[in-house]
Amino acid sequence: MNELTSCVSNPRSCGGDGGCTGATAQLAFDYAAQKGGLSDIWMYPYLSGTKYSTEECKGTNGTVYLPKKASITGHVNVPKNDAAALMEAISKGPVAVSVDATDWWMYAGGVCAGPDISHAGR
């Protein structure tokens, strides 16, 4: 996942400004498909999220080859609130979801409901 925060730019600032401030699952999927996959986790070690900084993206200028450990050939967007389409997507592979996590800051328990999307999960 750290390769994604280091290498996926978010020029339209949809879901954040990229890096530790966020982006979208679609941008991450497009990056992985375009690059032929994601590198081994040791290439991008974890950096503390408290500093809001990411490691420099490696191998983007074509001079460094990074062996790929995971790949993707494409992705589809599932219509919002369509359980049947979601189950169909799950039957074919991994699914990423987006949720609004703004109200989770002081969350202690119970049902948390909000109208916006600000985070993604897998």
CSV table of C-alpha atoms in Angstrom, one decimal:
chain,number,residue,atom,x,y,z
A,1,MET,CA,0.0,0.0,0.0
A,2,ASN,CA,2.9,2.4,0.6
A,3,GLU,CA,3.8,2.3,-3.1
A,4,LEU,CA,0.4,3.6,-3.8
A,5,THR,CA,0.7,6.6,-1.4
A,6,SER,CA,4.2,7.3,-2.8
A,7,CYS,CA,3.5,7.0,-6.5
A,8,VAL,CA,-0.2,7.7,-7.2
A,9,SER,CA,-0.8,11.3,-8.0
A,10,ASN,CA,-4.2,12.9,-7.6
A,11,PRO,CA,-4.2,15.9,-9.9
A,12,ARG,CA,-7.9,16.7,-9.5
A,13,SER,CA,-7.7,16.4,-5.7
A,14,CYS,CA,-10.7,14.0,-5.7
A,15,GLY,CA,-10.7,12.3,-2.3
A,16,GLY,CA,-7.6,14.2,-1.2
A,17,ASP,CA,-4.4,15.6,-2.7
A,18,GLY,CA,-2.6,12.2,-3.0
A,19,GLY,CA,0.0,10.7,-0.8
A,20,CYS,CA,-1.0,10.6,2.9
A,21,THR,CA,-3.9,13.0,2.3
A,22,GLY,CA,-5.8,10.5,0.1
A,23,ALA,CA,-6.9,9.7,-3.4
A,24,THR,CA,-9.4,7.2,-4.9
A,25,ALA,CA,-9.4,3.5,-5.4
A,26,GLN,CA,-9.8,4.0,-9.1
A,27,LEU,CA,-6.5,5.9,-9.3
A,28,ALA,CA,-4.7,3.2,-7.4
A,29,PHE,CA,-6.1,0.4,-9.7
A,30,ASP,CA,-5.2,2.4,-12.8
A,31,TYR,CA,-1.7,2.9,-11.5
A,32,ALA,CA,-1.2,-0.8,-10.7
A,33,ALA,CA,-2.6,-1.9,-14.1
A,34,GLN,CA,-0.5,0.7,-16.0
A,35,LYS,CA,2.7,-0.3,-14.1
A,36,GLY,CA,2.2,-4.0,-14.5
A,37,GLY,CA,1.6,-4.5,-10.8
A,38,LEU,CA,2.9,-3.5,-7.4
A,39,SER,CA,6.3,-4.1,-6.0
A,40,ASP,CA,7.3,-6.1,-3.0
A,41,ILE,CA,6.4,-4.4,0.3
A,42,TRP,CA,10.1,-4.1,1.4
A,43,MET,CA,10.5,-1.6,-1.5
A,44,TYR,CA,8.2,0.9,0.3
A,45,PRO,CA,8.5,0.5,4.1
A,46,TYR,CA,5.9,1.9,6.4
A,47,LEU,CA,6.3,5.6,7.3
A,48,SER,CA,4.5,7.0,10.3
A,49,GLY,CA,1.2,8.6,9.3
A,50,THR,CA,1.7,11.4,11.9
A,51,LYS,CA,4.2,13.2,9.7
A,52,TYR,CA,2.0,13.2,6.5
A,53,SER,CA,4.9,12.4,4.4
A,54,THR,CA,5.6,9.7,1.9
A,55,GLU,CA,8.7,8.1,0.5
A,56,GLU,CA,9.9,9.1,-2.9
A,57,CYS,CA,8.4,7.0,-5.7
A,58,LYS,CA,11.0,4.6,-7.0
A,59,GLY,CA,11.5,3.6,-10.6
A,60,THR,CA,9.3,6.1,-12.2
A,61,ASN,CA,11.9,7.4,-14.6
A,62,GLY,CA,12.4,4.0,-16.3
A,63,THR,CA,16.0,3.6,-15.0
A,64,VAL,CA,15.1,1.3,-12.1
A,65,TYR,CA,13.3,-2.1,-12.5
A,66,LEU,CA,11.2,-3.1,-9.6
A,67,PRO,CA,10.0,-6.7,-9.7
A,68,LYS,CA,6.2,-6.9,-9.4
A,69,LYS,CA,4.5,-9.1,-6.7
A,70,ALA,CA,0.8,-8.3,-7.3
A,71,SER,CA,-0.9,-7.4,-10.5
A,72,ILE,CA,-4.3,-6.2,-11.8
A,73,THR,CA,-5.7,-6.2,-15.3
A,74,GLY,CA,-8.6,-3.8,-14.8
A,75,HIS,CA,-11.5,-2.8,-12.6
A,76,VAL,CA,-15.1,-1.9,-12.7
A,77,ASN,CA,-17.2,0.6,-10.7
A,78,VAL,CA,-20.2,-0.9,-8.9
A,79,PRO,CA,-23.4,1.2,-8.8
A,80,LYS,CA,-24.0,2.8,-5.4
A,81,ASN,CA,-26.3,0.8,-3.0
A,82,ASP,CA,-26.6,-2.1,-5.5
A,83,ALA,CA,-26.2,-5.2,-3.4
A,84,ALA,CA,-26.5,-7.6,-6.3
A,85,ALA,CA,-23.8,-5.8,-8.3
A,86,LEU,CA,-21.6,-5.8,-5.3
A,87,MET,CA,-22.0,-9.6,-4.8
A,88,GLU,CA,-21.2,-10.1,-8.5
A,89,ALA,CA,-18.0,-8.1,-8.1
A,90,ILE,CA,-17.0,-10.0,-4.9
A,91,SER,CA,-17.5,-13.3,-6.8
A,92,LYS,CA,-14.9,-12.2,-9.4
A,93,GLY,CA,-12.2,-10.7,-7.1
A,94,PRO,CA,-11.3,-8.1,-4.5
A,95,VAL,CA,-13.5,-5.2,-3.8
A,96,ALA,CA,-12.6,-1.7,-2.6
A,97,VAL,CA,-15.3,0.5,-0.9
A,98,SER,CA,-15.4,4.2,-0.1
A,99,VAL,CA,-16.9,5.5,3.1
A,100,ASP,CA,-17.2,8.8,4.9
A,101,ALA,CA,-14.9,8.6,7.9
A,102,THR,CA,-15.2,12.2,9.1
A,103,ASP,CA,-17.7,11.3,11.8
A,104,TRP,CA,-15.5,8.4,13.0
A,105,TRP,CA,-13.0,10.7,14.7
A,106,MET,CA,-14.6,10.5,18.1
A,107,TYR,CA,-16.6,7.3,17.3
A,108,ALA,CA,-17.1,5.1,20.4
A,109,GLY,CA,-19.8,2.6,19.3
A,110,GLY,CA,-23.2,2.0,17.7
A,111,VAL,CA,-24.4,2.9,14.2
A,112,CYS,CA,-22.3,5.6,12.5
A,113,ALA,CA,-24.2,7.3,9.6
A,114,GLY,CA,-23.0,10.2,7.4
A,115,PRO,CA,-23.7,11.3,3.8
A,116,ASP,CA,-20.2,11.9,2.4
A,117,ILE,CA,-17.3,9.7,1.2
A,118,SER,CA,-13.8,10.4,2.6
A,119,HIS,CA,-12.0,7.1,3.0
A,120,ALA,CA,-11.6,3.8,1.1
A,121,GLY,CA,-11.2,0.3,2.4
A,122,ARG,CA,-10.4,-3.1,1.1
